[in-house]
Amino acid sequence: MMKKKIISASKASLVLLLCQMLSALDVPLDLSQPPTITQQSPKDYIVDPRENIVIQCEAKGKPPPSFSWTRNGTHFDIDKDAQVTMKPNSGTLVINIMNGGKAEAYEGVYQCTARNERGAAISNNIVIRPSRSPLWTKEKLEPNQVREGDSLVLHCRPPVGLPPPIIFWMDNAFQRLPQSERVSQGLNGDLYFSNVQPEDTREDYICYARFNHTQTIQQKQPISVKVFSMDSLNDTIAANLSDTDIYGAKPVTERQPVLLTPTGSTSTKVELRGNVLLLECIAAGLPTPVIRWIKEGGELPANRTFFENFKKTLKIVDVSEADSGNYKCIARNTLGSAHHVISVTVKAAPYWITAPRNLVLSPGEDGTLICRANGNPKPDISWLANGVPIAIAPEDPSRKVDGDTIIFSQVQERSSAVYQCNASNEYGYLLANAFVNVLAEPPRILTAANKLYQVIADSPALLDCAYFGSPKPEIEWFKGVKGSILRGNEYVFHDNGTLEIPVAQKDSSGTYTCVARNELGKIQNEVQLEVKDPTMIIKQPEYKVIQRYGQVSFECIIKHDSTLLPTVIWLKDNGELPGDERFLVGKDNLTIMNVTDKDDGTYTCIVNTTLDSVSASAVLTVVARPNPPFDLELTGQLERSVELSWVPGDENNSPITNFVIEYEDGLHEPGVWHHQTEVPGTQTTVQLKLSPYVNYSFRVIAVNEIGRSQPSEPSEQYLTKSANPDENPPNVQGIGSEPDNLVITWESLTGFQSNGPGLQYKVSWRQKDVDDEWTSVIVANVSKYIVSGTPTFVPYEIKVQALNDLGYAPEPSEVIGHSGEDLPMVAPGNVQVHVINSTLAKVHWDTVPLKTVRGHLQGYKVYYWKVQSLSRRSKRHVEKKILTFRGNKTFGMLPGLEPYSSYKLNVRVVNGKGEGPASPDKVFKTPEGVPSSPSFLKITNPTLDSLTLEWGSPTHPNGVLTSYILKFQPINNTHELGPLVEIRIPANESSLILKNLNYSTRYKFYFNAQTSVGSGSQITEEAVTIMDEAMASRQVDIATQGWFIGLMCAVALLILILLIVCFIRRNKGGKYPVKEKEDAHADPEIQPMKEDDGTFGEYSDAEDHKPLKKGSRTPSDRTVKKEDSDDSLVDYGEGVNGQFNEDGSFIGQYSGKKEKEPAEGNESSEAPSPVNAMNSFV
């Protein structure tokens, strides 16, 4: 929220108008004028008798006035009293008390008169009284003996002081006595007890009177109060008193209210308008009465009514005649009520309706002085002239008195005087001075010349033109040096000469001229107006929620007029920021480090300039885990339940969502807290279910969105009575550990579940389906019992019952257990194997009789292993594999077998004890499958037209190999594959020489093995035949010929000249001849450079007319760049350099790597040379 502190146009105008209209009537001090009282002491002036008395009276006038005083209505001759002096050029009196004078001697009514040749002004009647703070009169105070429950009033009766003292009650230790609805102090200073209690007994009830004027405190003697309870009172009566009627030995009884003050049923109260009305009602009664106030026939004023002293005092501020009426106080308790009606009348001392104001007239002018006042009763109006009642004042033919108005006609200079209006009634008086000053003066402008006014755009601009003249001048305003007179609704012209521009804009800036003229002359003045851009907060602070100990930042980014210097201050809750280094104020932000709960509040950014002020506020809410609950209380204790209540702690600005109740069992697990229940955050009581024989303590944890509070303090302990167990042990089982026993186990009950002392267990068992009686034992402090001598694996009925010293738990449910297991006796029979394919087989068997299992049937295990491979006839280490089939299955699948192999298997039954005997071994064989890829493929001995291939047989033939399949095809320079050739090779071969191949050609080979089932996976490889040696030697010979070297030099020189010419022509900006020729005769065979990628177009070969492939890296001069050559065979090896024998054959070894992406350009294997360049050029 942003606030801008700019006074509205109407308010600003009103304020300026009221202030400056008065100043417009002020006569410049260089002109003759009657006296005006400017300062005087208050009407009722209470002075400190220890200090000098200063009675003020200051006045102005031309010529300067002289001063005189009256005391008690007669002239006060200052010169005759050495203790009294008058300040120089002033009427202020100083009465010297500190040098022997006594203030009491100067009590009285003083009035000051200021006089010059044009009139006399008088002050109010100033009543001088010295303050008084007398001591308490000595008195003997009897002890107050009061029966419990009775009312009591301790009277203060302070001495009469001036002004009246402030009363309060304290004890000997100077501690204020506590007050409440039962005990309170009245307006008269007395201490009222509605009913006394034994704790009111004390001997130091002391009333103090503080006299603020003299800064003194007077103390009354201590008052003793002794309260008798009924029991002690009866004992005292029996021992010491014969007249029991004094106290009436009755028990303390409740009493209906009786008013202690005011007494009776009605009373009256008179208060003056504008004062504070205080009405009081204090009542006795038991229980203590409650006071309520009403106004008969009306409502209590909403904004001016306050209740004090525990509603025993009704306070209405700034009362008016409308507050007159009947006010009723009602005191009520459970036995009844009492009331009192106070009739309030509001009177009024005189107050102004229209006070007379100074009047400046020119000779021959007319005017009026008006004096109107009101009051209750209505005040009398009387006039004085120069301090003398107007009836006996010198005659003036120009004036006429008409009640509260004096009318002046055709005044002359001798009509100048000071007139006093006195409005008085029985409650006070008003006195006002107003002069009539007759002058003839040309206009004057009192505002400084070229005064600069600066305002904010869209706010009012008020340009002063304070003036004086007699007769009163007329005022006109102009804008600019040669501007026309200002008129229209966009301007407001005030009587005091001020020009108001209600909504100033930027174009309102400039020079304004004020012209004042009357019949005696004319004068003008210029002022300057500058309209500034408003200050704005363009990025305001925003509402923030932050966890305790976090960091938060508020932004306040501003925009302002460049000529104004802003200052930015930050406030917290409308006060200064804490003087804490955690608060960091930046240029446009406020950062708070390590936030605490005290930082919670409203933060305001205030931007001030000399002309305006803007502010924006944001609230910071500091959240944290709630404070722990407190005041835990247990009520309604029953054997199996209790009610827990608590008071929530501070939620720390994050609402409590729920409460967690935990309990501690101090009897069985002291120090260990368990979860009991949870309730919503709006709930502060809960009914808790309890277990017997538990010493409970409870604690409560509050939870909000931030987290869990610390646990509350534990509640009081509550020990529940013992009872039979409510439950039996859970998880009862019967499982034998040996073939001839039964182990019965259970989960022990906790002490919390025991419900009483002496927890034991009754363990019972009998063989199922046999007509046997239950066998039982009682055990304690164990959770297992072993029954010996049982048959092997037979079912038993089992039950375990809890009991304690008070009895048994309910009858437990039965569970079925079994005595111990033994190994199975027989193996599965009729084992059969069905081979599904070369890697999968299915095995079948018959189930064994359940009696032979001798335990819980868990399933069957199949053991199988490979005996040998049928293709190699070689044995190896036998590795048995096991597959388990759960439950009473009769078949299973054997995956992952090796083709063309011999296997054996057997089957065994499994129970909880282990495996039974194995079935006889069963032999089965898997059929052939496809082979794996050959183990390797090597290509050696490259010649012009042949390559030698060598390979290894498959690692896993998976059958009998029937043959090898070899496929190959050439790869041209563009990596396109040629026709595919296939060769079938007998299975017993391991090498092959391929002949009739093309020289200097790359080939790709695909090689795989076959069985009768099919072909296996293939292996690939690439190789290159070598180049013709004769052609190579011829190329070398050409390269060494002189003519070839000369040709190459000539071509290089020609190219150099052509480049120089092109460079020169390009620098000149023209076209070179070749370019001109190309532009003039476009050759369709020659494509220009492409605009999009800057590459040359494709050129055709005149001999073979085969276009080069797009993207070929062969340049247009038909030479081969070194980096474009890809004749190196290193790319096809293992990353090592290729080598040649003496006859030039390649001896580098190829690897079985995957096919690489072929390189671009020439596929020739020879190194780049001028011969190659020539060959490609021819």
Coordinates of N, CA and C in Angstrom, one line a residue, residues 8-24 460-467 472-477 486 488-502 514-515:
S8 N -4.8 18.2 0.0 CA -5.7 18.4 -1.1 C -5.8 19.9 -1.3
A9 N -6.3 20.3 -2.5 CA -6.4 21.7 -2.9 C -7.4 22.4 -1.9
S10 N -8.5 21.8 -1.6 CA -9.5 22.5 -0.7 C -9.0 22.7 0.7
K11 N -8.3 21.7 1.2 CA -7.8 21.8 2.6 C -6.6 22.8 2.6
A12 N -5.8 22.7 1.6 CA -4.6 23.7 1.6 C -5.2 25.1 1.5
S13 N -6.2 25.3 0.6 CA -6.7 26.7 0.5 C -7.3 27.2 1.8
L14 N -8.0 26.3 2.4 CA -8.7 26.7 3.7 C -7.7 27.1 4.7
V15 N -6.6 26.2 4.9 CA -5.6 26.6 5.9 C -4.9 27.9 5.5
L16 N -4.5 28.0 4.3 CA -3.8 29.2 3.9 C -4.7 30.5 4.0
L17 N -6.0 30.3 3.7 CA -6.9 31.4 3.7 C -7.1 31.9 5.2
L18 N -7.3 30.9 6.1 CA -7.5 31.3 7.5 C -6.3 32.0 8.1
C19 N -5.1 31.4 7.7 CA -3.9 32.0 8.3 C -3.6 33.4 7.7
Q20 N -3.7 33.5 6.4 CA -3.3 34.7 5.7 C -4.3 35.8 5.8
M21 N -5.6 35.5 6.0 CA -6.6 36.6 6.1 C -6.3 37.4 7.3
L22 N -5.8 36.7 8.4 CA -5.4 37.4 9.6 C -4.2 38.3 9.3
S23 N -3.2 37.7 8.6 CA -2.0 38.5 8.4 C -2.3 39.7 7.4
A24 N -3.3 39.5 6.6 CA -3.6 40.6 5.6 C -4.2 41.8 6.4
P460 N -2.1 21.3 -5.7 CA -2.4 22.8 -5.7 C -1.1 23.6 -5.6
A461 N -1.1 24.8 -6.3 CA -0.1 25.8 -6.2 C -0.7 27.0 -5.6
L462 N -0.1 27.5 -4.5 CA -0.6 28.7 -3.8 C 0.4 29.8 -3.9
L463 N 0.2 30.9 -4.6 CA 1.1 31.9 -4.8 C 0.7 33.1 -4.0
D464 N 1.6 33.6 -3.0 CA 1.2 34.6 -2.1 C 1.3 36.0 -2.8
C465 N 0.4 36.9 -2.3 CA 0.5 38.3 -2.6 C -0.1 39.0 -1.4
A466 N 0.7 38.9 -0.3 CA 0.2 39.6 0.9 C 0.4 41.1 0.7
Y467 N -0.7 41.8 1.1 CA -0.7 43.3 0.7 C -1.3 44.1 1.9
K472 N -8.7 49.5 1.0 CA -8.2 48.1 0.7 C -8.0 48.0 -0.8
P473 N -6.8 47.6 -1.2 CA -6.5 47.6 -2.6 C -7.2 46.4 -3.3
E474 N -7.4 46.5 -4.6 CA -7.8 45.4 -5.5 C -6.6 44.7 -6.0
I475 N -6.7 43.4 -6.2 CA -5.6 42.5 -6.6 C -5.9 41.9 -7.9
E476 N -4.9 41.9 -8.8 CA -5.0 41.2 -10.1 C -3.8 40.4 -10.3
W477 N -3.9 39.3 -11.1 CA -2.8 38.4 -11.4 C -2.6 38.3 -12.9
L486 N -5.4 37.0 -15.4 CA -5.8 35.7 -15.2 C -7.3 35.6 -14.8
G488 N -11.0 32.8 -15.0 CA -11.5 31.5 -15.4 C -11.5 30.5 -14.2
N489 N -12.1 29.3 -14.4 CA -12.3 28.3 -13.4 C -11.1 27.6 -13.0
E490 N -10.0 27.8 -13.8 CA -8.8 27.1 -13.5 C -8.0 27.8 -12.4
Y491 N -8.5 29.0 -12.0 CA -7.8 29.7 -10.9 C -8.8 30.1 -9.8
V492 N -8.2 30.2 -8.6 CA -9.0 30.6 -7.5 C -8.3 31.8 -6.9
F493 N -9.1 32.9 -6.7 CA -8.5 34.2 -6.2 C -9.0 34.4 -4.8
H494 N -8.1 34.4 -3.8 CA -8.5 34.5 -2.4 C -8.5 36.0 -2.0
D495 N -9.3 36.3 -0.9 CA -9.4 37.7 -0.4 C -8.1 38.2 0.1
N496 N -7.2 37.3 0.6 CA -5.9 37.8 1.1 C -4.9 38.0 0.0
G497 N -5.3 37.9 -1.3 CA -4.4 38.1 -2.4 C -3.8 36.9 -3.0
T498 N -4.0 35.7 -2.3 CA -3.3 34.5 -2.8 C -4.0 34.0 -4.1
L499 N -3.2 33.6 -5.1 CA -3.6 33.0 -6.3 C -3.5 31.5 -6.1
E500 N -4.5 30.7 -6.3 CA -4.5 29.3 -6.2 C -4.7 28.6 -7.5
I501 N -3.8 27.7 -7.9 CA -4.0 26.9 -9.1 C -4.3 25.5 -8.6
P502 N -5.6 25.1 -8.6 CA -6.0 23.9 -7.9 C -5.2 22.6 -8.3
C514 N 1.7 39.9 -9.6 CA 0.6 40.3 -8.8 C 0.5 41.9 -8.8
V515 N -0.6 42.5 -9.1 CA -0.8 43.9 -9.1 C -1.8 44.3 -8.1

